[in-house]
């Protein structure tokens, strides 16, 4: 009588063990932000301004542009929109030397992920979002 239940219990337990031993997580699914770069729906007012606060506004904010930023005020939408459209913005941060001087001036190059964010925003038409 009892034996039947014990056998049943062992059978269920081994099924669970077999099943869980074959279970595994894909790191890219469990930790989506660890390696991938989210370039969907990039916002100028948050995503890009956060990057520029760290790397650009010390020279290109409204307050600093005339003294340090060659009068390029990147807090001004029309200025960044123009630089986005004529290719100078991307050329400067890619530091390809084709259309614009390498930026940030005398600073570390932006990460590939951050460059891709600018690129995605420019490809979306450089919206005032
Ligand atoms: C240390 C100061 C400094 C920092 C930081 C800086 N810039 Fe500049 N940037 C300048 C100056 C000065 C000029 C004007 C250079 C000139 O015309 O000779 C300039 C020019 C530019 C231009 C026009 C380039 C051209 O050749 O017409 C762009 C676009 C630009 N910056 C984008 C950026 C971006 C984007 C960042 C941040 C990733 C950044 N800059 C960071 C100082 C800076």
XYZ file of N, CA, C and O and ligand atoms in Angstrom:
559
model
N 0.822 -1.199 0.000
C 0.000 0.000 0.000
C 0.863 1.258 0.000
O 0.842 2.035 -0.945
N 1.702 1.424 1.059
C 2.582 2.580 1.142
C 3.555 2.613 -0.031
O 3.873 3.677 -0.572
N 4.048 1.419 -0.423
C 5.076 1.318 -1.459
C 4.642 1.999 -2.754
O 5.428 2.643 -3.434
N 3.381 1.845 -3.027
C 2.847 2.437 -4.250
C 3.058 3.950 -4.233
O 3.509 4.550 -5.212
N 2.770 4.553 -3.054
C 2.929 6.005 -2.942
C 4.395 6.420 -2.999
O 4.738 7.429 -3.605
N 5.247 5.596 -2.358
C 6.676 5.912 -2.381
C 7.177 5.882 -3.815
O 7.873 6.789 -4.273
N 6.784 4.858 -4.544
C 7.209 4.756 -5.950
C 6.709 5.958 -6.754
O 7.434 6.548 -7.545
N 5.478 6.290 -6.493
C 4.882 7.417 -7.202
C 5.649 8.703 -6.897
O 5.996 9.483 -7.782
N 5.964 8.868 -5.612
C 6.709 10.046 -5.170
C 8.072 10.121 -5.851
O 8.486 11.170 -6.371
N 8.765 8.982 -5.885
C 10.092 8.933 -6.525
C 9.969 9.258 -8.009
O 10.781 10.010 -8.572
N 8.940 8.734 -8.628
C 8.762 8.986 -10.063
C 8.557 10.482 -10.319
O 9.196 11.076 -11.197
N 7.709 11.113 -9.522
C 7.451 12.546 -9.689
C 8.723 13.342 -9.435
O 9.081 14.240 -10.198
N 9.438 12.948 -8.369
C 10.660 13.664 -8.019
C 11.674 13.573 -9.154
O 12.295 14.577 -9.524
N 11.828 12.384 -9.732
C 12.834 12.278 -10.789
C 12.418 13.049 -12.037
O 13.262 13.602 -12.740
N 11.134 13.110 -12.270
C 10.693 13.938 -13.402
C 11.096 15.389 -13.184
O 11.592 16.063 -14.088
N 10.860 15.879 -11.959
C 11.222 17.264 -11.650
C 12.723 17.467 -11.808
O 13.166 18.437 -12.426
N 13.496 16.516 -11.284
C 14.953 16.643 -11.376
C 15.415 16.656 -12.819
O 16.223 17.483 -13.217
N 14.866 15.744 -13.620
C 15.277 15.679 -15.030
C 14.898 16.984 -15.731
O 15.686 17.578 -16.454
N 13.697 17.452 -15.430
C 13.239 18.662 -16.104
C 14.102 19.872 -15.710
O 14.593 20.603 -16.555
N 14.325 20.027 -14.391
C 15.070 21.218 -13.978
C 16.532 21.151 -14.391
O 17.153 22.171 -14.632
N 17.079 19.944 -14.499
C 18.486 19.865 -14.886
C 18.676 20.289 -16.329
O 19.766 20.670 -16.729
N 17.620 20.213 -17.114
C 17.747 20.615 -18.510
C 17.341 22.068 -18.719
O 17.400 22.598 -19.816
N 16.909 22.713 -17.659
C 16.433 24.090 -17.791
C 17.614 25.046 -17.735
O 18.496 24.943 -16.917
N 17.675 25.957 -18.666
C 18.731 26.961 -18.554
C 18.243 28.307 -19.094
O 17.329 28.356 -19.912
N 18.857 29.364 -18.610
C 18.460 30.705 -19.029
C 19.448 31.238 -20.038
O 20.638 31.032 -19.921
N 18.908 31.966 -20.994
C 19.796 32.669 -21.908
C 20.175 33.984 -21.249
O 19.305 34.782 -20.902
N 21.468 34.224 -21.074
C 21.903 35.438 -20.387
C 21.342 36.684 -21.055
O 20.925 37.627 -20.391
N 21.293 36.674 -22.394
C 20.830 37.874 -23.096
C 19.358 38.153 -22.825
O 18.904 39.287 -22.967
N 18.597 37.099 -22.442
C 17.185 37.325 -22.142
C 16.990 37.711 -20.686
O 16.135 38.522 -20.350
N 17.806 37.118 -19.814
C 17.658 37.389 -18.386
C 18.232 38.763 -18.027
O 17.680 39.491 -17.216
N 19.337 39.105 -18.677
C 19.962 40.411 -18.416
C 19.990 41.216 -19.714
O 21.046 41.395 -20.313
N 18.847 41.702 -20.165
C 18.804 42.305 -21.500
C 19.695 43.545 -21.645
O 20.140 43.832 -22.726
N 19.940 44.247 -20.541
C 20.680 45.497 -20.698
C 22.188 45.310 -20.561
O 22.947 46.226 -20.787
N 22.623 44.100 -20.180
C 24.041 43.946 -19.901
C 24.898 44.056 -21.163
O 25.982 44.597 -21.120
N 24.376 43.566 -22.288
C 25.205 43.624 -23.486
C 24.554 44.404 -24.610
O 25.231 45.001 -25.422
N 23.224 44.408 -24.664
C 22.578 45.048 -25.794
C 22.463 46.546 -25.557
O 22.594 47.021 -24.446
N 22.232 47.261 -26.632
C 22.128 48.716 -26.554
C 20.756 49.094 -27.082
O 20.424 48.787 -28.216
N 19.954 49.715 -26.244
C 18.587 50.053 -26.652
C 18.566 51.361 -27.426
O 18.772 52.433 -26.870
N 18.323 51.270 -28.736
C 18.281 52.484 -29.559
C 16.870 52.746 -30.086
O 16.699 53.488 -31.044
N 15.874 52.115 -29.427
C 14.505 52.369 -29.884
C 13.972 53.634 -29.241
O 14.152 53.865 -28.053
N 13.348 54.462 -30.056
C 12.653 55.647 -29.558
C 13.555 56.535 -28.680
O 13.195 56.891 -27.558
N 14.716 56.874 -29.192
C 15.665 57.706 -28.446
C 15.097 59.125 -28.283
O 14.594 59.715 -29.239
N 15.174 59.635 -27.058
C 14.640 60.969 -26.754
C 15.781 61.977 -26.614
O 16.725 61.743 -25.869
N 15.624 63.101 -27.298
C 16.613 64.170 -27.164
C 16.617 64.715 -25.732
O 17.680 64.913 -25.129
N 15.415 64.919 -25.180
C 15.309 65.593 -23.884
C 15.820 64.757 -22.713
O 16.155 65.310 -21.670
N 15.875 63.445 -22.894
C 16.385 62.611 -21.803
C 17.664 61.871 -22.221
O 18.749 62.226 -21.787
N 17.519 60.886 -23.129
C 18.664 60.039 -23.499
C 19.872 60.859 -23.962
O 20.972 60.731 -23.419
N 19.658 61.699 -24.963
C 20.803 62.414 -25.536
C 21.280 63.533 -24.611
O 22.491 63.761 -24.479
N 20.344 64.219 -23.961
C 20.784 65.266 -23.031
C 21.595 64.694 -21.867
O 22.523 65.342 -21.389
N 21.245 63.468 -21.442
C 22.037 62.842 -20.376
C 23.468 62.601 -20.837
O 24.418 62.832 -20.075
N 23.609 62.136 -22.058
C 24.956 61.886 -22.601
C 25.703 63.216 -22.737
O 26.874 63.331 -22.351
N 25.003 64.231 -23.260
C 25.668 65.518 -23.503
C 25.997 66.246 -22.198
O 26.980 66.993 -22.146
N 25.193 65.999 -21.154
C 25.528 66.601 -19.854
C 26.890 66.135 -19.391
O 27.657 66.889 -18.806
N 27.179 64.864 -19.660
C 28.455 64.299 -19.232
C 29.585 64.747 -20.161
O 30.668 65.089 -19.704
N 29.321 64.758 -21.469
C 30.430 64.873 -22.431
C 30.479 66.159 -23.252
O 31.504 66.433 -23.870
N 29.405 66.930 -23.276
C 29.376 68.067 -24.213
C 29.028 69.409 -23.570
O 29.547 70.448 -24.005
N 28.138 69.417 -22.587
C 27.626 70.698 -22.092
C 28.651 71.514 -21.319
O 28.442 72.707 -21.096
N 29.751 70.904 -20.906
C 30.788 71.719 -20.266
C 31.275 72.784 -21.250
O 31.786 73.820 -20.844
N 31.094 72.551 -22.531
C 31.471 73.549 -23.549
C 30.281 74.028 -24.369
O 30.271 75.158 -24.857
N 29.269 73.160 -24.566
C 28.204 73.488 -25.521
C 26.851 73.754 -24.876
O 25.827 73.594 -25.527
N 26.788 74.115 -23.591
C 25.497 74.514 -23.003
C 25.227 75.967 -23.385
O 26.121 76.657 -23.883
N 24.019 76.434 -23.116
C 23.703 77.849 -23.402
C 24.686 78.764 -22.698
O 25.137 79.761 -23.253
N 25.009 78.385 -21.443
C 25.879 79.250 -20.648
C 27.332 79.210 -21.119
O 28.032 80.219 -21.055
N 27.778 78.052 -21.611
C 29.211 77.887 -21.898
C 29.590 78.031 -23.364
O 30.777 78.180 -23.683
N 28.602 77.954 -24.249
C 28.917 77.861 -25.680
C 29.778 79.022 -26.183
O 30.711 78.805 -26.953
N 29.464 80.248 -25.729
C 30.205 81.386 -26.280
C 31.650 81.406 -25.791
O 32.545 81.818 -26.518
N 31.895 80.914 -24.570
C 33.271 80.931 -24.052
C 34.077 79.715 -24.496
O 35.256 79.832 -24.801
N 33.429 78.545 -24.498
C 34.217 77.306 -24.688
C 33.800 76.478 -25.899
O 34.535 75.571 -26.301
N 32.631 76.731 -26.442
C 32.089 75.808 -27.438
C 32.004 76.353 -28.851
O 31.202 75.862 -29.650
N 32.834 77.332 -29.178
C 32.794 77.874 -30.534
C 31.411 78.385 -30.920
O 31.030 78.336 -32.085
N 30.661 78.863 -29.928
C 29.296 79.355 -30.118
C 28.296 78.294 -30.557
O 27.207 78.625 -31.006
N 28.669 77.013 -30.421
C 27.723 75.930 -30.696
C 26.969 75.619 -29.414
O 27.507 74.947 -28.538
N 25.730 76.084 -29.324
C 24.913 75.798 -28.151
C 24.050 74.566 -28.435
O 23.001 74.662 -29.077
N 24.496 73.417 -27.956
C 23.776 72.173 -28.256
C 22.529 71.993 -27.391
O 21.798 71.024 -27.560
N 22.272 72.936 -26.486
C 20.985 72.912 -25.767
C 19.893 73.568 -26.621
O 18.720 73.470 -26.291
N 20.321 74.226 -27.676
C 19.369 74.884 -28.570
C 18.958 73.905 -29.665
O 19.809 73.400 -30.403
N 17.639 73.640 -29.768
C 17.184 72.596 -30.695
C 17.619 72.876 -32.129
O 18.101 71.990 -32.829
N 17.467 74.127 -32.590
C 17.803 74.414 -33.985
C 19.269 74.164 -34.289
O 19.614 73.729 -35.381
N 20.132 74.424 -33.310
C 21.565 74.201 -33.517
C 21.869 72.714 -33.662
O 22.573 72.296 -34.583
N 21.317 71.906 -32.766
C 21.624 70.467 -32.832
C 20.923 69.834 -34.030
O 21.466 68.936 -34.680
N 19.752 70.345 -34.366
C 19.021 69.845 -35.541
C 19.838 70.114 -36.811
O 19.959 69.241 -37.674
N 20.402 71.314 -36.917
C 21.217 71.652 -38.085
C 22.450 70.754 -38.158
O 22.766 70.212 -39.217
N 23.122 70.593 -37.015
C 24.316 69.738 -36.989
C 23.952 68.283 -37.300
O 24.744 67.550 -37.901
N 22.736 67.873 -36.903
C 22.277 66.522 -37.214
C 22.051 66.380 -38.716
O 22.452 65.394 -39.326
N 21.431 67.400 -39.316
C 21.079 67.326 -40.734
C 22.287 67.427 -41.647
O 22.346 66.756 -42.674
N 23.252 68.278 -41.317
C 24.386 68.442 -42.234
C 25.498 67.415 -41.974
O 26.550 67.469 -42.597
N 25.263 66.503 -41.050
C 26.211 65.407 -40.857
C 27.342 65.713 -39.887
O 28.129 64.832 -39.545
N 27.413 66.991 -39.425
C 28.545 67.351 -38.559
C 28.460 66.715 -37.175
O 29.481 66.366 -36.577
N 27.233 66.559 -36.672
C 27.075 65.988 -35.326
C 27.638 64.567 -35.296
O 28.469 64.236 -34.441
N 27.200 63.734 -36.235
C 27.643 62.344 -36.238
C 29.132 62.243 -36.569
O 29.859 61.456 -35.953
N 29.569 63.055 -37.527
C 30.988 63.025 -37.890
C 31.868 63.390 -36.691
O 32.918 62.780 -36.467
N 31.406 64.374 -35.909
C 32.217 64.817 -34.776
C 32.317 63.729 -33.710
O 33.403 63.466 -33.196
N 31.194 63.055 -33.396
C 31.263 62.055 -32.313
C 31.847 60.734 -32.792
O 32.410 59.985 -32.009
N 31.736 60.461 -34.102
C 32.410 59.257 -34.632
C 33.906 59.523 -34.772
O 34.673 58.589 -34.975
N 34.255 60.777 -34.728
C 35.653 61.206 -34.845
C 36.266 60.674 -36.134
O 37.413 60.222 -36.156
N 35.495 60.760 -37.227
C 36.003 60.265 -38.512
C 36.773 61.333 -39.280
O 37.364 61.046 -40.322
N 36.733 62.581 -38.780
C 37.505 63.649 -39.411
C 37.029 64.045 -40.799
O 37.745 64.724 -41.526
N 35.831 63.615 -41.188
C 35.378 63.894 -42.557
C 34.685 65.257 -42.650
O 35.061 66.101 -43.455
N 33.682 65.478 -41.801
C 32.910 66.717 -41.913
C 33.158 67.673 -40.757
O 32.887 68.867 -40.869
N 33.614 67.142 -39.636
C 33.710 67.996 -38.454
C 34.898 67.597 -37.589
O 35.408 66.479 -37.699
N 35.273 68.519 -36.733
C 36.352 68.240 -35.786
C 35.913 67.129 -34.829
O 34.736 67.026 -34.504
N 36.850 66.302 -34.368
C 36.484 65.234 -33.434
C 36.016 65.786 -32.088
O 36.605 66.722 -31.558
N 34.911 65.217 -31.586
C 34.332 65.656 -30.299
C 34.092 64.436 -29.413
O 33.861 63.345 -29.931
N 34.030 64.575 -28.094
C 34.307 65.800 -27.345
C 35.766 66.252 -27.514
O 36.673 65.416 -27.514
N 35.918 67.571 -27.654
C 37.249 68.122 -27.842
C 38.121 67.741 -26.654
O 37.745 67.984 -25.519
N 39.246 67.156 -26.938
C 40.216 66.696 -25.930
C 39.575 65.860 -24.821
O 40.007 65.870 -23.680
N 38.523 65.106 -25.178
C 37.903 64.194 -24.199
C 37.794 62.805 -24.782
O 38.095 62.594 -25.955
N 37.380 61.852 -23.932
C 37.256 60.468 -24.390
C 36.106 60.338 -25.378
O 35.052 60.955 -25.212
N 36.311 59.529 -26.390
C 35.271 59.261 -27.383
C 34.058 58.632 -26.710
O 34.203 57.863 -25.759
N 32.866 58.955 -27.209
C 31.654 58.338 -26.659
C 31.692 56.828 -26.924
O 32.323 56.376 -27.877
N 30.963 56.069 -26.100
C 30.876 54.624 -26.312
C 30.113 54.347 -27.610
O 29.341 55.193 -28.081
N 30.326 53.177 -28.181
C 29.594 52.794 -29.397
C 28.090 52.878 -29.171
O 27.348 53.318 -30.039
N 27.658 52.441 -27.986
C 26.222 52.468 -27.689
C 25.695 53.898 -27.743
O 24.662 54.169 -28.348
N 26.416 54.838 -27.142
C 25.953 56.231 -27.142
C 26.003 56.834 -28.545
O 25.103 57.594 -28.923
N 27.007 56.485 -29.319
C 27.063 56.963 -30.715
C 25.865 56.408 -31.491
O 25.219 57.128 -32.247
N 25.543 55.132 -31.247
C 24.388 54.520 -31.924
C 23.080 55.210 -31.552
O 22.157 55.279 -32.354
N 23.008 55.709 -30.321
C 21.786 56.420 -29.904
C 21.627 57.716 -30.697
O 20.535 58.043 -31.160
N 22.715 58.464 -30.845
C 22.658 59.678 -31.671
C 22.257 59.317 -33.102
O 21.411 59.963 -33.711
N 22.896 58.271 -33.605
C 22.645 57.840 -34.966
C 21.164 57.489 -35.177
O 20.549 57.897 -36.163
N 20.594 56.758 -34.224
C 19.193 56.349 -34.333
C 18.270 57.577 -34.302
O 17.295 57.667 -35.054
N 18.607 58.530 -33.445
C 17.787 59.745 -33.331
C 17.861 60.561 -34.625
O 16.855 61.078 -35.116
N 19.063 60.644 -35.206
C 19.235 61.380 -36.462
C 18.456 60.682 -37.581
O 17.738 61.329 -38.355
N 18.544 59.352 -37.621
C 17.813 58.597 -38.651
C 16.302 58.740 -38.500
O 15.571 58.604 -39.469
N 15.859 59.010 -37.273
C 14.418 59.206 -37.050
C 14.001 60.629 -37.425
O 12.860 61.029 -37.195
N 14.941 61.414 -37.972
C 14.609 62.766 -38.404
C 14.958 63.830 -37.390
O 14.487 64.961 -37.482
N 15.775 63.495 -36.400
C 16.202 64.426 -35.355
C 15.022 65.202 -34.754
O 14.991 66.432 -34.763
N 14.025 64.468 -34.229
C 12.819 65.129 -33.704
C 13.091 65.879 -32.389
O 14.013 65.534 -31.647
N 12.271 66.898 -32.143
C 12.379 67.634 -30.866
C 11.535 66.887 -29.851
O 10.416 67.292 -29.528
N 12.074 65.765 -29.375
C 11.272 64.896 -28.495
C 11.843 64.843 -27.088
O 12.832 65.462 -26.794
C 36.263 71.024 -24.110
C 35.225 71.692 -24.842
C 34.354 70.882 -25.763
C 33.671 69.723 -25.493
C 33.643 68.928 -24.209
C 32.923 69.394 -26.689
N 33.170 70.323 -27.659
Fe 32.321 70.389 -29.501
N 33.383 72.055 -29.949
C 34.230 72.732 -29.087
C 34.779 73.893 -29.760
C 35.748 74.899 -29.150
C 34.240 73.881 -31.069
C 34.518 74.866 -32.183
C 35.769 74.392 -32.867
C 36.141 75.246 -34.044
O 35.247 75.627 -34.778
O 37.333 75.472 -34.183
C 33.384 72.725 -31.147
C 32.668 72.372 -32.284
C 31.729 71.369 -32.341
C 30.957 71.040 -33.506
C 31.103 71.694 -34.862
C 32.324 71.009 -35.483
C 32.715 71.511 -36.832
O 33.777 71.071 -37.306
O 31.983 72.311 -37.425
C 30.139 70.010 -33.167
C 29.117 69.305 -34.062
C 30.427 69.683 -31.781
N 31.388 70.539 -31.320
C 29.788 68.681 -31.088
C 30.179 68.280 -29.813
C 29.565 67.164 -29.130
C 28.415 66.337 -29.675
C 30.228 67.045 -27.953
C 30.012 65.997 -26.894
C 30.032 64.627 -27.332
C 31.231 68.096 -27.884
N 31.173 68.818 -29.048
C 32.086 68.294 -26.819
C 34.509 72.375 -27.787
C 34.021 71.261 -27.135
